[in-house]
Short mmCIF file of C-alpha atoms in Angstrom, two decimals:
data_model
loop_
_atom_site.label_atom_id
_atom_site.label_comp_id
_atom_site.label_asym_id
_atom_site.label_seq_id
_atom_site.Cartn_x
_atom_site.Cartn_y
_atom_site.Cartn_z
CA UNK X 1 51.45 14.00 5.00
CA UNK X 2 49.33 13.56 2.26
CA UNK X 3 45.90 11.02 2.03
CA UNK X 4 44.31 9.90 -0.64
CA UNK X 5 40.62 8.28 -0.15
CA UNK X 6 39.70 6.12 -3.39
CA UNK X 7 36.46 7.84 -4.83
CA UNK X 8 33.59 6.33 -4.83
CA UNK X 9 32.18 5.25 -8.86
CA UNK X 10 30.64 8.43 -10.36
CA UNK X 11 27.28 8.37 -12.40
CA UNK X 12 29.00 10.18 -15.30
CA UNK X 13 32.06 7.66 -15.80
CA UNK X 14 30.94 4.69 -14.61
CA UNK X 15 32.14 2.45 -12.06
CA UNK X 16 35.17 2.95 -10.41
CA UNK X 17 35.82 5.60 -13.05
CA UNK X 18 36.68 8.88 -10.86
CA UNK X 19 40.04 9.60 -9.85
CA UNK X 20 41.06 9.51 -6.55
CA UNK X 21 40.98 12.29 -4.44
CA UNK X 22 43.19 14.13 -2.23
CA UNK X 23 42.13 14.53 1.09
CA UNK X 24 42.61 17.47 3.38
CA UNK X 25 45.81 17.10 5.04
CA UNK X 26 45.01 15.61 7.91
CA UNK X 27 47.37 14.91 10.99
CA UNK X 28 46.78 12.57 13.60
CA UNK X 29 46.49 15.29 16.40
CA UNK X 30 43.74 17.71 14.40
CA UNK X 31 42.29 18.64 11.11
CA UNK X 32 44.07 21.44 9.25
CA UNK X 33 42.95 24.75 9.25
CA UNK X 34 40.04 24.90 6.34
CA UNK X 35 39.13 21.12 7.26
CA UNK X 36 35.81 20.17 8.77
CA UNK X 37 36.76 17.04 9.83
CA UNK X 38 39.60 16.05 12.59
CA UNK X 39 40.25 12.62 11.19
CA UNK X 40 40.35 10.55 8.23
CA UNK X 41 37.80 8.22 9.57
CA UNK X 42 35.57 10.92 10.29
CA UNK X 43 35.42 12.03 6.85
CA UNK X 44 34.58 8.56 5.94
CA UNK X 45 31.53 8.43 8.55
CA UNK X 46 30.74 11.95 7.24
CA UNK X 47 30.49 10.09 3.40
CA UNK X 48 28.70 7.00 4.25
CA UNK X 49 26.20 9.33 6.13
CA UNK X 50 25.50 11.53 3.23
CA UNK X 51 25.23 7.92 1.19
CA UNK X 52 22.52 6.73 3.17
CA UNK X 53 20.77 9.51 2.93
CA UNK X 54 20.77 9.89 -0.73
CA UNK X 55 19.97 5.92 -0.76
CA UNK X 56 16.36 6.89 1.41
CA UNK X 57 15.69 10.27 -0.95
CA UNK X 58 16.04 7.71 -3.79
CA UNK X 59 13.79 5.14 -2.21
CA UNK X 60 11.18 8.13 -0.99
CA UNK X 61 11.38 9.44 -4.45
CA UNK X 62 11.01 6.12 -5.59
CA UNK X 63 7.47 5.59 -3.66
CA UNK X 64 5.92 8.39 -5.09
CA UNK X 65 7.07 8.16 -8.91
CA UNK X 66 6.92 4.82 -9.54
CA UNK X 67 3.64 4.57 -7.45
CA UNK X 68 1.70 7.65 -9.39
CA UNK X 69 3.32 6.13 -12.83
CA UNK X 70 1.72 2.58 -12.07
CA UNK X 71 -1.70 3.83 -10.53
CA UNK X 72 -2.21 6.30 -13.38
CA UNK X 73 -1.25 3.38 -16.07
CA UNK X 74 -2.53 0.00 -14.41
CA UNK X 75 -4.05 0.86 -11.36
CA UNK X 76 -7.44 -0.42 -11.68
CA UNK X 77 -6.15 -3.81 -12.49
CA UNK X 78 -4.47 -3.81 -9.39
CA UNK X 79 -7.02 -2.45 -6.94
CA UNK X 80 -9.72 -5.08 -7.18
CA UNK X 81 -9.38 -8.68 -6.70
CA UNK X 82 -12.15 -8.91 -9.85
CA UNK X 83 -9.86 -7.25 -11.66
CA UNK X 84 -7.06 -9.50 -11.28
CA UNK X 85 -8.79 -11.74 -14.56
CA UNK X 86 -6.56 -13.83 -17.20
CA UNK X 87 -6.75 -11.50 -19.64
CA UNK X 88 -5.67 -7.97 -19.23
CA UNK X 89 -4.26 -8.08 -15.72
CA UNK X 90 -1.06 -10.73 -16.89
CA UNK X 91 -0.75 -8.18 -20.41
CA UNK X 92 -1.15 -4.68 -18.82
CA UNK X 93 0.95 -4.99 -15.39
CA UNK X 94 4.77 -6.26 -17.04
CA UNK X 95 4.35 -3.94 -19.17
CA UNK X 96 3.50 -0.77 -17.11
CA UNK X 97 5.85 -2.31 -14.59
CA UNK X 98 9.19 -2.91 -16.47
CA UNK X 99 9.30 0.92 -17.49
CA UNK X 100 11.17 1.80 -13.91
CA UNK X 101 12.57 -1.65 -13.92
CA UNK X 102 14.66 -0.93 -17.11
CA UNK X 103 15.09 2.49 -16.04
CA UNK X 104 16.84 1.69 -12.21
CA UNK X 105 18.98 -0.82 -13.44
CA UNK X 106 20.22 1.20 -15.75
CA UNK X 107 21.74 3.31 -12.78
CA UNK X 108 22.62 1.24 -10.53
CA UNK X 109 24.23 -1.34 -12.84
CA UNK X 110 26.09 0.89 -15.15
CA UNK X 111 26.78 3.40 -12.57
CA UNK X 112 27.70 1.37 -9.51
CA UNK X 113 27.97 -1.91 -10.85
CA UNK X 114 24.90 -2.97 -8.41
CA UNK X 115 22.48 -5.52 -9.65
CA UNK X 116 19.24 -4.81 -7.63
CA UNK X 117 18.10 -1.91 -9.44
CA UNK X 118 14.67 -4.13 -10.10
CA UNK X 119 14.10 -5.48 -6.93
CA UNK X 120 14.55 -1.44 -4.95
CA UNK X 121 12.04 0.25 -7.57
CA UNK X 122 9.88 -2.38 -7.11
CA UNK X 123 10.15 -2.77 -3.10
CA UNK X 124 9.63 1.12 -3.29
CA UNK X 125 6.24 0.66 -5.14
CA UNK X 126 4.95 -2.35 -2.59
CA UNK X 127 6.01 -0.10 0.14
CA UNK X 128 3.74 2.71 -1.58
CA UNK X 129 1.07 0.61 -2.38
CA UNK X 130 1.01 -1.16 0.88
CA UNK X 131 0.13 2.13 2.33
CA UNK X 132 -2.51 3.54 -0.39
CA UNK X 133 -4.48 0.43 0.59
CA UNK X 134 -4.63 0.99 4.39
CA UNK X 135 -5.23 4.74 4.19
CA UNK X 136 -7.04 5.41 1.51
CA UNK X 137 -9.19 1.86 0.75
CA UNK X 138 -9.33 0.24 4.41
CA UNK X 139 -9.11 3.90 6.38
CA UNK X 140 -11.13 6.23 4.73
CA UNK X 141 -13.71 3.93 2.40
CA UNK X 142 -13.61 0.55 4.80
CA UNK X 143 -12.82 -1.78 1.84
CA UNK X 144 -11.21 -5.16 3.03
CA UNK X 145 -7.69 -5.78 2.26
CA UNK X 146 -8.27 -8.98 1.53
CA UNK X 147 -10.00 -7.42 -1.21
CA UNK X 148 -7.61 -5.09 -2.33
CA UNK X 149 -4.54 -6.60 -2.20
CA UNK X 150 -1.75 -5.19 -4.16
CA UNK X 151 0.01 -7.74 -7.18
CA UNK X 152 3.30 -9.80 -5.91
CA UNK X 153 6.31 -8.53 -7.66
CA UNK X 154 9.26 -9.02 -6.05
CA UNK X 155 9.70 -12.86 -7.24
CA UNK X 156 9.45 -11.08 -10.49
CA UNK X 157 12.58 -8.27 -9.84
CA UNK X 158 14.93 -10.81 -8.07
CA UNK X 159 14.48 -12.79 -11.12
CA UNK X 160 15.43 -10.21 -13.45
CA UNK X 161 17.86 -8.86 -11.60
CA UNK X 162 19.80 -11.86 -11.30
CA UNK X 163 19.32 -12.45 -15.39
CA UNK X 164 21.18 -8.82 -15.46
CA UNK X 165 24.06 -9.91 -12.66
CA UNK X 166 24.81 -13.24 -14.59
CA UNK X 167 24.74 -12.00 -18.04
CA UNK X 168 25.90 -8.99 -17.22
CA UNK X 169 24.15 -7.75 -20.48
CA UNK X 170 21.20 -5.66 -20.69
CA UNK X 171 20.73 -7.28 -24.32
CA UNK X 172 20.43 -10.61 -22.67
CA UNK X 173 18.94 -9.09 -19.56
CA UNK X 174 16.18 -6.99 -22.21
CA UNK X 175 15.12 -10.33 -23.92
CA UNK X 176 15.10 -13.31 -20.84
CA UNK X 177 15.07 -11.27 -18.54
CA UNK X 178 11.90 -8.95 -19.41
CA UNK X 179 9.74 -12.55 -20.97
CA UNK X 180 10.74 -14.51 -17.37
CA UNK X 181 9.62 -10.81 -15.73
CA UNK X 182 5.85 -11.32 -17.63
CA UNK X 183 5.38 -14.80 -16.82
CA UNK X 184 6.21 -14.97 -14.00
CA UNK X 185 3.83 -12.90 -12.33
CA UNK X 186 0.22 -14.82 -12.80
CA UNK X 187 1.94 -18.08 -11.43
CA UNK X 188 3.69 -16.34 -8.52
CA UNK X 189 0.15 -14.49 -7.44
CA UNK X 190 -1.96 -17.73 -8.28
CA UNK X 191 -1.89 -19.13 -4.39
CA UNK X 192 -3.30 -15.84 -3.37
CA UNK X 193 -5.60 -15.12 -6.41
CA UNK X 194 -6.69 -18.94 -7.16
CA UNK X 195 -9.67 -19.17 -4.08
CA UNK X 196 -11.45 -15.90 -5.30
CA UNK X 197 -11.83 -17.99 -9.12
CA UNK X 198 -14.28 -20.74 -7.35
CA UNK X 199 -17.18 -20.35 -9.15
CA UNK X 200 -20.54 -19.81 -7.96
CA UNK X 201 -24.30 -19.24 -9.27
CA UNK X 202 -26.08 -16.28 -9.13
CA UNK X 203 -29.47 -15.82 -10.03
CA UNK X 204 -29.08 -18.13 -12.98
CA UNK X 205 -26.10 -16.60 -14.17
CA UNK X 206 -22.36 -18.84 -13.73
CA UNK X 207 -19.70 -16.79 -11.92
CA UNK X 208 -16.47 -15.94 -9.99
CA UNK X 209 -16.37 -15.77 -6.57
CA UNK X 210 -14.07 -12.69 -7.61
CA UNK X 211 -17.06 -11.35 -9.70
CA UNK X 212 -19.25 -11.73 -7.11
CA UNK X 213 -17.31 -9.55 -5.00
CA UNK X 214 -17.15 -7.06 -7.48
CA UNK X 215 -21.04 -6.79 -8.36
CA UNK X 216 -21.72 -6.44 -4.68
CA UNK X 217 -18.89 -3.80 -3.86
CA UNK X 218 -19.94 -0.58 -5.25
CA UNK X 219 -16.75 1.68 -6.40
CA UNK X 220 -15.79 4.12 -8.50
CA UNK X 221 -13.32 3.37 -11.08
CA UNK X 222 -12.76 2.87 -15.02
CA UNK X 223 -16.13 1.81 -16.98
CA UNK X 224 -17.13 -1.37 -15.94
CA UNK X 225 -17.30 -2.43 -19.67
CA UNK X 226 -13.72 -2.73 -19.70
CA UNK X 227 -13.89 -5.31 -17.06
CA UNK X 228 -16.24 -7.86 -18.87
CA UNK X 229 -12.95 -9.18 -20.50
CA UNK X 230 -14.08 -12.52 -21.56
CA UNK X 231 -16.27 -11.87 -24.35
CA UNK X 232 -12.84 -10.22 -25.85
CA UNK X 233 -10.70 -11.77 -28.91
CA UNK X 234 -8.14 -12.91 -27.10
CA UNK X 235 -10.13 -16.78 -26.47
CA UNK X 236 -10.05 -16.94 -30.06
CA UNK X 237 -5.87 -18.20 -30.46
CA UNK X 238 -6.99 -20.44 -27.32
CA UNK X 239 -8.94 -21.69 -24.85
CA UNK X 240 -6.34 -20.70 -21.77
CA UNK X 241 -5.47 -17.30 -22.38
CA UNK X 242 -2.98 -16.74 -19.57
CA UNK X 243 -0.19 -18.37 -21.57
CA UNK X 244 -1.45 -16.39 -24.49
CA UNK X 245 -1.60 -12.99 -22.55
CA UNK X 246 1.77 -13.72 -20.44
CA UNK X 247 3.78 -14.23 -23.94
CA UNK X 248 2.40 -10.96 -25.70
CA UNK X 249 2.84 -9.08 -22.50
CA UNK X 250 6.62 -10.66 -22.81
CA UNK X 251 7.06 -9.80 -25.97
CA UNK X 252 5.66 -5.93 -25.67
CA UNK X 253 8.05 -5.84 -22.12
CA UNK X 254 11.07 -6.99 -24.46
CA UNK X 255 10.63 -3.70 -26.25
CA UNK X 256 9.70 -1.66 -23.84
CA UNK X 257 12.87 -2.68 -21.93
CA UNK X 258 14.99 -1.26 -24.42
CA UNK X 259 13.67 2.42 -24.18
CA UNK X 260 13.52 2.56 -21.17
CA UNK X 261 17.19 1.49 -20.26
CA UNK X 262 17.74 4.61 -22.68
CA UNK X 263 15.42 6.50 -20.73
CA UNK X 264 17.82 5.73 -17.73
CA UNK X 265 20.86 6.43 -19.52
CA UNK X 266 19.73 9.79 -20.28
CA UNK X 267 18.46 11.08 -16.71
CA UNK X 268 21.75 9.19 -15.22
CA UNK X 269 23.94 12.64 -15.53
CA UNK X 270 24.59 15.53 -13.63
CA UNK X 271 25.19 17.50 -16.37
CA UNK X 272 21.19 19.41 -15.58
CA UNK X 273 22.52 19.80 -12.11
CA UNK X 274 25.03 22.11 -13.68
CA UNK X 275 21.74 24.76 -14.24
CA UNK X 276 20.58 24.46 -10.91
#
């Protein structure tokens, strides 16, 4: 007798796209002769293994990619809590951010039909960043977490991957989605950032607590004259800039989105596998 097993959606056709299979001939006292596998159901444990181990390669490979990409791009923003101002911090991070975004749920939505491509690249990077601040700032240079603590994003990828699941449009997904993805992050870090903004006075001179912390803390990073943001020209199309910064970061992100979701679609083959 004869088995088929339905295959499961293949990156080049999209979902559901693949033929079904034929399976080995399988009877129900043994496996045929050529057949690794005794049993039907076998085979299917022997699949959903392999899938779950493809699933933690992706989310290993994940970690490191999206975690080098982000530190090499916006990490100083990140690192400090002084850096985590009105200015730069809400314009730089959507943008550097919605690169993999794009990218992931390109795959897993067009591929698999899965709308949480956002939320696993960006649970991969906490995961990585989680650990670069216990070993490397806390464990080797005794900087305090509370200090150090990495930028909130998930709030950000479950919103934009639900834009993508009820739209089902990456159009739609590219333009709400990606302006929701930039404002959204200074109000959903704002409970943890908002104590370290009490100001305080130094020697004369008005202050963040945040600033503070940073004067005192001694660190090598990018030239501090990139982080005395307020005498910039941003203030002068407002007083508030975070509105100002979260909209142009939006807008940037919109664009952005859009070559990166190519960028997806053109690593989403197998066709390079075919030199390997």
């Amino acid at each position: 007798m004869t088995e088929s097993i339905p295959a499961s959606p293949g990156i080049e056709g999209g979902a559901g796209s693949n033929p079904p299979v034929a399976a080995p001939n399988v009877g129900a006292m043994g496996a045929v002769s050529g057949s690794p596998f005794t049993s039907r159901a076998e085979a299917a444990q022997a699949v959903k293994s392999a899938d779950l181990l493809l699933v933690i390669a992706l989310f290993l490979i994940m970690i490191g990619g999206y975690h080098v990409h982000f530190m090499l791009t916006a990490g100083d923003w990140d690192f400090w809590i002084d850096w985590k101002d009105r200015r730069f911090w809400p314009t730089v991070l959507p943008i550097m951010l919605i690169t993999f975004v794009a990218a992931a749920q390109y795959f897993f939505w067009e591929n698999f039909r899965l709308p949480f491509g956002a939320t696993f690249v960006c649970l991969a990077l906490l995961v990585g960043e989680w650990i670069d601040r216990y070993v490397s700032f806390w464990g080797w240079t005794f900087f305090p977490i509370t200090l150090c603590w990495p930028t909130s994003i998930i709030p950000m990828a479950l919103y934009i991957d639900i834009v993508l699941l009820l739209s089902k449009s990456f159009i739609v997904t590219a333009i709400v989605g990606s302006m929701g993805f930039s404002l959204l992050m200074y109000s959903n870090n704002w409970v943890i950032l908002a104590p370290f903004h009490q100001a305080s006075e130094q020697y004369g001179n008005l202050m963040s607590l945040a600033d503070i912390i940073g004067f005192h803390y001694v660190r090598t990073s990018m030239p501090e004259y990139i982080r005395i943001i307020e005498r910039g020209t941003m203030r002068t199309f407002g007083k508030d800039v975070v509105g100002v910064s979260s909209f142009f970061s939006g807008f940037v992100s919109i664009i952005v989105y859009f070559v990166w979701w190519y960028v997806g679609k053109m690593f989403s083959t197998v066709k390079y596998m075919a030199k390997i």
